[in-house]
CSV table of C-alpha atoms and ligand atoms in Angstrom, one decimal:
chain,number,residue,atom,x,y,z
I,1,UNK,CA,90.3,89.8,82.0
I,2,UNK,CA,92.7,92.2,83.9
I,3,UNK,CA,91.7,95.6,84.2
I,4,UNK,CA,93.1,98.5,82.4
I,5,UNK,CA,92.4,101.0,84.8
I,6,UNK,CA,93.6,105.2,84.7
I,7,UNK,CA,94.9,106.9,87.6
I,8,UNK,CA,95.0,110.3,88.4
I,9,UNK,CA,97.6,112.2,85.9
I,10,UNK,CA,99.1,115.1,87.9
I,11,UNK,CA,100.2,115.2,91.3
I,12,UNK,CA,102.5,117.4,93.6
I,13,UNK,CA,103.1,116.6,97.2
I,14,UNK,CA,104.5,118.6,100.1
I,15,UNK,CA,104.1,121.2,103.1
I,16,UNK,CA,103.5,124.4,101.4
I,17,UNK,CA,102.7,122.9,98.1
I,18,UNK,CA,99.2,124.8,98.2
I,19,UNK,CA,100.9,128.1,97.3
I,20,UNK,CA,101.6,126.5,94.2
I,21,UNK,CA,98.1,126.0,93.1
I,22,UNK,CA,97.6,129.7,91.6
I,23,UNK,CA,100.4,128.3,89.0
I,24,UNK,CA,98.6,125.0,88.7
I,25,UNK,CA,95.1,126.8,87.8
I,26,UNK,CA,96.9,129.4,85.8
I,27,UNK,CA,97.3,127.2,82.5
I,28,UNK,CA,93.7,126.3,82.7
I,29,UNK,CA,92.2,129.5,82.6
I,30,UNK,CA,90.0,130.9,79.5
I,31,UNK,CA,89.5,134.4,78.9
I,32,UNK,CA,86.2,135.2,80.9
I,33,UNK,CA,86.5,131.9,82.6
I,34,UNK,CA,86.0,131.1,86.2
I,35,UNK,CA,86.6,128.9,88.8
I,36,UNK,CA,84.8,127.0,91.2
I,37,UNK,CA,86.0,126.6,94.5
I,38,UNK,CA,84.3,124.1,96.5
I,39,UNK,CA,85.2,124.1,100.2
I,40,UNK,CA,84.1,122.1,103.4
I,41,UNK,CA,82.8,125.0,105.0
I,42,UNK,CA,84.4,123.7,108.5
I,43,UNK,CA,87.0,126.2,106.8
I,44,UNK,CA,84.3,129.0,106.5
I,45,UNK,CA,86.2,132.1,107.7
I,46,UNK,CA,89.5,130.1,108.6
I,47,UNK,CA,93.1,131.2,107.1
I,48,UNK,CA,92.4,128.3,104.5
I,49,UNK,CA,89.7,130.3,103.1
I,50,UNK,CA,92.0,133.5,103.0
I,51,UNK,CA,94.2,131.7,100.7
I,52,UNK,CA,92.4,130.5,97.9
I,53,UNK,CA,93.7,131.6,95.0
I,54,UNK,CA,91.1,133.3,93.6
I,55,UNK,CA,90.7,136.0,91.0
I,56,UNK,CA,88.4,138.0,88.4
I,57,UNK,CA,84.9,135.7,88.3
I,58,UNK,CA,85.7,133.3,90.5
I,59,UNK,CA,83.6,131.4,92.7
I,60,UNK,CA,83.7,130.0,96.5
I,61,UNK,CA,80.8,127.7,96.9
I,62,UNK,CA,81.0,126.1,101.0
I,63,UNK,CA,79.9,122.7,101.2
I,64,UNK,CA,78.4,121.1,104.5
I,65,UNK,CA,79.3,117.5,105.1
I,66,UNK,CA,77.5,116.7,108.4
I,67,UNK,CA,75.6,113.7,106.7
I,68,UNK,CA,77.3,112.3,103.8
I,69,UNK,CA,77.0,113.4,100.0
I,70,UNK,CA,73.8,112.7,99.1
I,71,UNK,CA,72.6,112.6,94.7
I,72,UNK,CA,70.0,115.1,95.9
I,73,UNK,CA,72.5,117.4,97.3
I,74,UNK,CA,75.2,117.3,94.1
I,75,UNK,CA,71.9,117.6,92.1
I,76,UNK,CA,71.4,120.9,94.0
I,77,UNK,CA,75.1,121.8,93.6
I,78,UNK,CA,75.1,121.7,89.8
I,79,UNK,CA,72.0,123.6,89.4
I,80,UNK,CA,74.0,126.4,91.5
I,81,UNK,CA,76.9,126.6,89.5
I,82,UNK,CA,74.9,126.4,86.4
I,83,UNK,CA,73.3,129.4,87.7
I,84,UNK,CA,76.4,131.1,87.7
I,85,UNK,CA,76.9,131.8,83.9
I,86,UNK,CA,76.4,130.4,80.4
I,87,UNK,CA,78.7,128.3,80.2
I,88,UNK,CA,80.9,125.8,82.3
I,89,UNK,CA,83.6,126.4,84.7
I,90,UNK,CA,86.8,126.5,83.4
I,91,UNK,CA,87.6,124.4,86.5
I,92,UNK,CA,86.4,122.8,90.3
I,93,UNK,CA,88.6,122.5,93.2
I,94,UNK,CA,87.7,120.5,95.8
I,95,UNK,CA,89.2,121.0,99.4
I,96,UNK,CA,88.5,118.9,102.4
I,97,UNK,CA,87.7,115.4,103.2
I,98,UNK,CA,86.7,112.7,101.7
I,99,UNK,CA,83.1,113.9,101.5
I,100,UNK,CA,83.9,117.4,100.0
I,101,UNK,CA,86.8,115.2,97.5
I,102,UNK,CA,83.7,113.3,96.5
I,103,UNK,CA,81.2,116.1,95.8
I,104,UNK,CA,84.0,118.2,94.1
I,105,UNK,CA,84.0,114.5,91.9
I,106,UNK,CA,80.3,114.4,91.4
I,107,UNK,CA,79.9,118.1,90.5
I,108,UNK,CA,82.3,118.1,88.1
I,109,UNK,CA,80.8,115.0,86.1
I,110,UNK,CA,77.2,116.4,86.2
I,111,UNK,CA,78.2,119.5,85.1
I,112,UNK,CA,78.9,117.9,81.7
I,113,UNK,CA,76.4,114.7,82.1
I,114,UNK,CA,72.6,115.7,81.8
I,115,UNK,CA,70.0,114.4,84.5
I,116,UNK,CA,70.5,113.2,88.2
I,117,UNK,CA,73.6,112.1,89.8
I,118,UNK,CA,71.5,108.7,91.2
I,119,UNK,CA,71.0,108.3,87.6
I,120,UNK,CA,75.1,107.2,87.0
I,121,UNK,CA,75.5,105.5,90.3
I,122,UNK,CA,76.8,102.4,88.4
I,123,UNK,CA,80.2,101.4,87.0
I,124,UNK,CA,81.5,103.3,83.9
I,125,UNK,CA,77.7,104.7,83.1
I,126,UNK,CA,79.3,108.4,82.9
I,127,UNK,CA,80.2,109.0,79.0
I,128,UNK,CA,81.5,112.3,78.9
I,129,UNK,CA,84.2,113.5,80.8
I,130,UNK,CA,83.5,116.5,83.3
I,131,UNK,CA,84.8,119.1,84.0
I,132,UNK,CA,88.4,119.9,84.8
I,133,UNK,CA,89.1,119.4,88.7
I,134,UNK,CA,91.5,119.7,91.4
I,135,UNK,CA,90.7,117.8,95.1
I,136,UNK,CA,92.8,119.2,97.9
I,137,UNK,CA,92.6,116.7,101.0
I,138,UNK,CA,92.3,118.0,104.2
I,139,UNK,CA,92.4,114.6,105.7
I,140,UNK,CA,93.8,111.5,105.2
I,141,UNK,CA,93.1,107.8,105.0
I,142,UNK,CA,89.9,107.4,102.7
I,143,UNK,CA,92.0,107.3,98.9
I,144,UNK,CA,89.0,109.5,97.9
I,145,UNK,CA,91.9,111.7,96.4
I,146,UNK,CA,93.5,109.0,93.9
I,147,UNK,CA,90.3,106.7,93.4
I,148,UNK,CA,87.7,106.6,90.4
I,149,UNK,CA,84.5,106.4,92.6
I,150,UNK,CA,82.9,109.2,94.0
I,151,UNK,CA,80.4,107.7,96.8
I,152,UNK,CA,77.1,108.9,97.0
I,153,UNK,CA,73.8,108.3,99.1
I,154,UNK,CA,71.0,108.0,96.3
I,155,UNK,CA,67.3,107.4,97.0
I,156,UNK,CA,67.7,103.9,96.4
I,157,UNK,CA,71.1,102.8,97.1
I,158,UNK,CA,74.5,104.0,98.5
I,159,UNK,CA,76.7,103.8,95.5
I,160,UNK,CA,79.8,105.4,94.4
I,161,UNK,CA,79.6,106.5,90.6
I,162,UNK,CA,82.5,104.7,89.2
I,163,UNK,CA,84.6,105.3,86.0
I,164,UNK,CA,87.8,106.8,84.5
I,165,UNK,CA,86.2,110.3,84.7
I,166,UNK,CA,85.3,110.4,88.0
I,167,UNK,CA,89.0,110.5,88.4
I,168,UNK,CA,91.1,113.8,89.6
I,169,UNK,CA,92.8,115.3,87.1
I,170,UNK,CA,95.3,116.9,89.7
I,171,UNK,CA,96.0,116.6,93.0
I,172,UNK,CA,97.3,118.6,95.4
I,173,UNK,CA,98.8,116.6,98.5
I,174,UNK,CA,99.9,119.2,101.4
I,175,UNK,CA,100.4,117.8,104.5
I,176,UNK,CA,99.9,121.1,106.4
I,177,UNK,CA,96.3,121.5,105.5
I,178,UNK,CA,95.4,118.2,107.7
I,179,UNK,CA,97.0,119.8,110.9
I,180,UNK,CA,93.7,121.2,112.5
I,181,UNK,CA,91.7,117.9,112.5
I,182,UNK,CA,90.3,116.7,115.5
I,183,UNK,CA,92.0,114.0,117.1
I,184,UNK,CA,89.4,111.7,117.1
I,185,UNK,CA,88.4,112.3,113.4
I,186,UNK,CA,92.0,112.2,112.3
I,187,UNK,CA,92.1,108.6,113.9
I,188,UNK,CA,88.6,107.4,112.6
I,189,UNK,CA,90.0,108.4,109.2
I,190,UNK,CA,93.4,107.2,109.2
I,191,UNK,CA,92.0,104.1,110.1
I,192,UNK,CA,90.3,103.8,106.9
I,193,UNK,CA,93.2,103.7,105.2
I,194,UNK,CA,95.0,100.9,107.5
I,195,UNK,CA,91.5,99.0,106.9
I,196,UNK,CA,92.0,99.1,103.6
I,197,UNK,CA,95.6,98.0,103.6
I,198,UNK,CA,94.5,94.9,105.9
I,199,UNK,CA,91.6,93.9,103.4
I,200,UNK,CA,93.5,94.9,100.5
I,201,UNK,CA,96.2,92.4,101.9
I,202,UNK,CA,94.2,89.6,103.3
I,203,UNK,CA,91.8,88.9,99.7
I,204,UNK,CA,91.7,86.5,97.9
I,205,UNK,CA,91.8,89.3,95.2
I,206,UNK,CA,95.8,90.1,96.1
I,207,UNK,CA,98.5,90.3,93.4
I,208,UNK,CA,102.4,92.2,93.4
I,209,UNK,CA,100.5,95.3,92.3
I,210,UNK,CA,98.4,95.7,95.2
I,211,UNK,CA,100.8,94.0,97.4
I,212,UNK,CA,103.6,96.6,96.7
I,213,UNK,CA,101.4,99.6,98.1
I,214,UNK,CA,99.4,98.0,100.6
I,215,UNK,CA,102.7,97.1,102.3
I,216,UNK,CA,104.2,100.2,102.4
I,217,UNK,CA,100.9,102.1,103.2
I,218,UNK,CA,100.6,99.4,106.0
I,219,UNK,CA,104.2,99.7,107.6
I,220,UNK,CA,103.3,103.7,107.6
I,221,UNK,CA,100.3,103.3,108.9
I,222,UNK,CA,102.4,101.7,112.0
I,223,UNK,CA,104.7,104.2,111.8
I,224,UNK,CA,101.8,107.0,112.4
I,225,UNK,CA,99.6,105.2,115.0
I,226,UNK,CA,102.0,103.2,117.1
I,227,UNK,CA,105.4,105.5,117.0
I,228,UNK,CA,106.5,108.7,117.1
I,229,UNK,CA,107.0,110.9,114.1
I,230,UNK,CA,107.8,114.3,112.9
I,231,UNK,CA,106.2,113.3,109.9
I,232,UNK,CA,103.8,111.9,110.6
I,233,UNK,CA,101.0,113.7,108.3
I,234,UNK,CA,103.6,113.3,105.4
I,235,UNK,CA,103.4,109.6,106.0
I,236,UNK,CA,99.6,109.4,106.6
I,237,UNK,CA,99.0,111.5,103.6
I,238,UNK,CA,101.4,109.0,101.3
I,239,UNK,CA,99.8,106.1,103.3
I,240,UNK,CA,96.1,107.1,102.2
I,241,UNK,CA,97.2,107.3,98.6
I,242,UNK,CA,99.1,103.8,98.5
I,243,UNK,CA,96.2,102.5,100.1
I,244,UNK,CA,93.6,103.8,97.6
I,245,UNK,CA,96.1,102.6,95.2
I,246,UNK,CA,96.4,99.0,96.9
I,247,UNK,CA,92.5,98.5,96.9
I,248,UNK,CA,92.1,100.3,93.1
I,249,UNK,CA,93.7,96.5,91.4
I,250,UNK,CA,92.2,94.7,94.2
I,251,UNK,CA,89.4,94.8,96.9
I,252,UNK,CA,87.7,95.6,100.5
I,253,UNK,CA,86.5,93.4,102.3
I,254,UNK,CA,84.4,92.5,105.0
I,255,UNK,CA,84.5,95.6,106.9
I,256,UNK,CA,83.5,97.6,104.1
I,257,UNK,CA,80.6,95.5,103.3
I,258,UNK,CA,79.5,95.6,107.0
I,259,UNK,CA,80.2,99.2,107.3
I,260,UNK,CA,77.9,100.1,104.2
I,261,UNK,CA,75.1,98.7,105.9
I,262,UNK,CA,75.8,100.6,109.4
I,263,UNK,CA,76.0,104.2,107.5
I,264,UNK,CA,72.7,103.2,105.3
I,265,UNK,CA,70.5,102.1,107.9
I,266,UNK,CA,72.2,104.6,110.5
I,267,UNK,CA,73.9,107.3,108.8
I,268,UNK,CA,77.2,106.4,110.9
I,269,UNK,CA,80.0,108.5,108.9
I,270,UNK,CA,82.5,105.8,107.1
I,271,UNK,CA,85.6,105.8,109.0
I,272,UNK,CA,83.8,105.7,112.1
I,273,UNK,CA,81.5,103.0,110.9
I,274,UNK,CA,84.5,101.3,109.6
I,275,UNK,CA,86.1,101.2,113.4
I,276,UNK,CA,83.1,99.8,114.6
I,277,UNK,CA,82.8,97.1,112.1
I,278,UNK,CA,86.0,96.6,112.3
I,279,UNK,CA,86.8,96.2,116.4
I,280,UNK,CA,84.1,92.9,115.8
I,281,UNK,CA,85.9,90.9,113.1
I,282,UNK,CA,88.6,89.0,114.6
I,283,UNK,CA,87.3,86.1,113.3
I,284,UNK,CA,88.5,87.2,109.7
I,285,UNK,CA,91.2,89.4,110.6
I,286,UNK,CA,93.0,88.3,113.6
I,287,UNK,CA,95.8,90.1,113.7
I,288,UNK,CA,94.8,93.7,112.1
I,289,UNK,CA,92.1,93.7,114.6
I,290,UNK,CA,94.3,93.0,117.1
I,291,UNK,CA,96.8,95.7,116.2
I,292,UNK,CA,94.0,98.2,115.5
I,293,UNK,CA,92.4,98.2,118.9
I,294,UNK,CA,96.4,98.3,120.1
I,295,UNK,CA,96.2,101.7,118.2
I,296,UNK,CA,92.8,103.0,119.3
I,297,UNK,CA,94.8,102.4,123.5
I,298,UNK,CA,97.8,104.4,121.9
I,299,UNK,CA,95.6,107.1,121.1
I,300,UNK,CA,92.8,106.3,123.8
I,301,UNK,CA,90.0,106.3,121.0
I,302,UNK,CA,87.0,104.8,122.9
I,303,UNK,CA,84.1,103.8,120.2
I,304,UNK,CA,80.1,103.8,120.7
I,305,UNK,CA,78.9,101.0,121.6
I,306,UNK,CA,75.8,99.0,120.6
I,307,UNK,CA,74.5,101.5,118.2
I,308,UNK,CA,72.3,98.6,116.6
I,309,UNK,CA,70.3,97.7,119.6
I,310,UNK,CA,67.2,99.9,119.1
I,311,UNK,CA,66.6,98.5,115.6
I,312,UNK,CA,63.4,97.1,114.4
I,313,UNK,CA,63.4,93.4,112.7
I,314,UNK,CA,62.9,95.2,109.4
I,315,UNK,CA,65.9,97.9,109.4
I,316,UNK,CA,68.6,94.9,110.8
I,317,UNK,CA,66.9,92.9,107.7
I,318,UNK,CA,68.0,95.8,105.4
I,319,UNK,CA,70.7,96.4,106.6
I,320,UNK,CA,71.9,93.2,106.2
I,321,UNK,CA,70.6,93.1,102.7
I,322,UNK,CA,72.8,96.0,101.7
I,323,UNK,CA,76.0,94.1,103.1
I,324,UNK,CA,75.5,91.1,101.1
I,325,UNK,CA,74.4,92.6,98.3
I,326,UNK,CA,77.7,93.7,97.9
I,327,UNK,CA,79.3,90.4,96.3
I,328,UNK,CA,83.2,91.4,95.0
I,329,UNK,CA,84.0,92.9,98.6
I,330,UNK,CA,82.9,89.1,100.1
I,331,UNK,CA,84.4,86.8,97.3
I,332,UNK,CA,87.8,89.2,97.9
I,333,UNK,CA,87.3,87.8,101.4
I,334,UNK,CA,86.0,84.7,101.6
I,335,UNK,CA,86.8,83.2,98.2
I,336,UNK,CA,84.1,82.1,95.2
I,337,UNK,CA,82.0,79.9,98.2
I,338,UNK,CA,81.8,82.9,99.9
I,339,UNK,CA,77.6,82.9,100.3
I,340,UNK,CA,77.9,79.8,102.0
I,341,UNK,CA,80.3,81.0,104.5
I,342,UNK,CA,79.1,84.4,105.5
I,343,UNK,CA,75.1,83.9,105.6
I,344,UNK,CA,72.4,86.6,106.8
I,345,UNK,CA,72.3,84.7,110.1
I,346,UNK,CA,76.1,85.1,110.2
I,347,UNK,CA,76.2,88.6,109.7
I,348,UNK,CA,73.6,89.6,112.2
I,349,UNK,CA,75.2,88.3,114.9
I,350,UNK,CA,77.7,90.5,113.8
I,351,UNK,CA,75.9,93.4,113.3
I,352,UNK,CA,74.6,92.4,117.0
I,353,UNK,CA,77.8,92.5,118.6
I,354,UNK,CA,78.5,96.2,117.5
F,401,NAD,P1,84.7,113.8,105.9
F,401,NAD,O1,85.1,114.5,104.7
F,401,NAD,O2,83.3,113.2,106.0
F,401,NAD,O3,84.9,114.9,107.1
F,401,NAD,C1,84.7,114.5,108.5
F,401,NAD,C2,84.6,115.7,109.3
F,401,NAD,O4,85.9,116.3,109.4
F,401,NAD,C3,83.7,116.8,108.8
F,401,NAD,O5,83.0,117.4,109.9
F,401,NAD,C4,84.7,117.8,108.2
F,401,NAD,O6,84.1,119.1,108.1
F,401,NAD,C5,85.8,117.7,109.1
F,401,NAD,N1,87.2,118.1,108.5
F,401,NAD,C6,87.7,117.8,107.4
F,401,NAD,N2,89.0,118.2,107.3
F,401,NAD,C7,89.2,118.9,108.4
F,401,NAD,C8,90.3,119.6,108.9
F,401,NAD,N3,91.5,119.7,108.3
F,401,NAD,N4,90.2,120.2,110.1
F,401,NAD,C9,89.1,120.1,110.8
F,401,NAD,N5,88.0,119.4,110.4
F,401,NAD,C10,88.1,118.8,109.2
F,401,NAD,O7,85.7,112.7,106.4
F,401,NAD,P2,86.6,111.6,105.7
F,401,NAD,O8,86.7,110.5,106.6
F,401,NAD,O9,87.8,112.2,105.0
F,401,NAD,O10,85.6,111.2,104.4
F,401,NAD,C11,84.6,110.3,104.6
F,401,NAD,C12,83.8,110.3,103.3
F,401,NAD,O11,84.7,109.8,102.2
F,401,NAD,C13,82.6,109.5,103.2
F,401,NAD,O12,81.6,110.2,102.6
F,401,NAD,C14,82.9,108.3,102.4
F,401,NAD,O13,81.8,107.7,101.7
F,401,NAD,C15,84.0,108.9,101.4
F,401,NAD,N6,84.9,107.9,100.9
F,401,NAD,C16,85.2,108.0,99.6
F,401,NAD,C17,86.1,107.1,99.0
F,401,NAD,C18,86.3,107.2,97.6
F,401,NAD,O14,87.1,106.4,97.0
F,401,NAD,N7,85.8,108.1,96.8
F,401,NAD,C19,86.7,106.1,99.8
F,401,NAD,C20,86.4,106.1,101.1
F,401,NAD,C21,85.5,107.0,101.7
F,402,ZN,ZN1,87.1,102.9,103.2
């Protein structure tokens, strides 16, 4: 069966195109209505904040992201909002990274969708759609902006809640709102996206569809981390999207699986995790690996080491569990025979090694 999947509807791209987004909310404004804004608060008092568009009963609501979304913390959210008024927001714009992209999701979908977020951690378990929103990346590299999952860390699992409505129904790309990133994090994350592109390219899942954009995400990529560019947010910005549009008809892959494991057991932040996964698996990815620590000398990124040293038997058992458990990012891999190939022995010494 092929997939008939949805992508996001509305998009507008460009430096300055946030000044536009007072138009953009305009049409979808009610009489009496409000907005919510929802903003990483590494913005709290920063020009960004200063030029939300907002007006009559609107709402700013900042959103911390020092661990990632968590059900219990959306859960919170949408009680919040609820609290504002009667009835629902007439919209929710999300603006930051991939976290705050993801909570903007998740918020948006429980304000329509009774109960707990953990309880529609799942694929296509959300059957209403939520409520109207916007994400505004302030980052680039994790396709949070144009994918239908939002990820979230549930009591029981780390799962995203996947389905056509999780899906934006705008976006706003601006280039200019990524400029004050740390250097560090700007790598960490852009390197998402170039993981992606190498996982999307090397599966056993590829086709012309994913091929198309995880080339051209893959040759900007380059572009941004081993040359010199004016452009070079434009291009990461364009990159992240073909890349969450390369993986959206295909797959991750062993990286991701790994990585997933290293931010369960030990809370490591997902690009990050994904560097540290990544820089070990040269065995299944000779040459991105090679060119990705190529770009961590450009940009003398050093990564911590042996971060899974002090763990007990138990947590390395678990955390291997959660790695292998997820099956479509190992067969995209390794191919249908994939268990026999990557077994729990296998992926401790990995796990080891990092
Ligand atoms: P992030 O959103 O976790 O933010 C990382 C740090 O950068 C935070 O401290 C944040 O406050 C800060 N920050 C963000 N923008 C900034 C800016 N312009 N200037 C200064 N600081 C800024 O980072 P991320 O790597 O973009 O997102 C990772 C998250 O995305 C994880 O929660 C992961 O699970 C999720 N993710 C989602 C998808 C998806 O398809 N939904 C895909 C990949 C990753
Ligand atoms: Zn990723």
């Amino acid at each position: 069966m092929f997939r008939n999947f949805a992508i996001v509807p509305r998009i507008i791209f460009g430096r300055g195109s946030f000044n536009q987004l007072d138009d953009i909310l305009q049409e979808k404004r009610t009489t009496g209505g409000f907005m919510v804004f929802i903003l990483d608060d590494v913005f709290k008092t920063k020009p960004l904040e200063g030029r939300l568009p907002m007006r009559g009963n609107d709402k700013l609501v900042h959103v911390n992201v020092d661990q990632e979304p968590k059900t219990g913390y959306i859960d919170a959210l949408v009680e919040q909002i609820n609290g504002f008024s009667e009835g629902s927001p007439d919209g929710i714009i999300g603006i930051g990274g991939g976290s705050t992209l993801d909570i903007a999701k998740a918020v948006s979908l429980l304000l329509t969708n009774p109960g707990s977020s953990a309880d529609y951690q799942g694929w296509d378990l959300i059957q209403i759609p939520g409520v109207y929103k916007v994400g505004i990346p302030t980052l680039s590299g994790t396709g949070a902006e144009i994918s239908r999952t939002t990820i979230l860390t549930g009591p029981e699992k780390k799962l995203g809640i996947n389905s056509d409505y999780t899906l934006y129904d705008q976006i706003l790309l601006d280039p200019e709102l990524v400029t004050g990133a740390p250097k560090d994090q700007w790598f960490y994350t852009g390197m998402d996206c170039y993981i992606h592109d190498v996982e999307s390219l090397a599966g056993t899942f590829i086709n012309q569809f994913s091929r198309a954009y995880g080339e051209k995400s893959l040759e900007m990529c380059r572009q941004v981390f081993l040359e010199e560019h004016d452009d070079a947010a434009d291009k990461l910005m364009m990159a992240s999207y073909f890349g969450g549009m390369s993986i959206a008809y295909s797959q991750v892959g062993a990286c991701h699986a790994l990585s997933y494991g290293l931010s369960f057991i030990l809370d490591v932040h997902h690009g990050i995790g994904c560097c540290i996964a990544f820089d070990q698996l040269e065995e299944f990815y000779p040459e991105g690996v090679a060119e990705f620590k190529q770009m961590m000398e450009h940009h003398q990124i050093s990564l911590p080491r042996n971060i899974t040293a002090s763990l007990s038997d138990s947590e390395m058992e678990r955390m291997i569990g959660v790695a292998l458990a997820l099956e479509p990012l190992w067969e995209n891999c390794l191919g249908g025979n994939w268990r026999e190939l990557m077994t729990p022995e296998r992926a401790r010494k990995l796990y080891e090694r990092m």
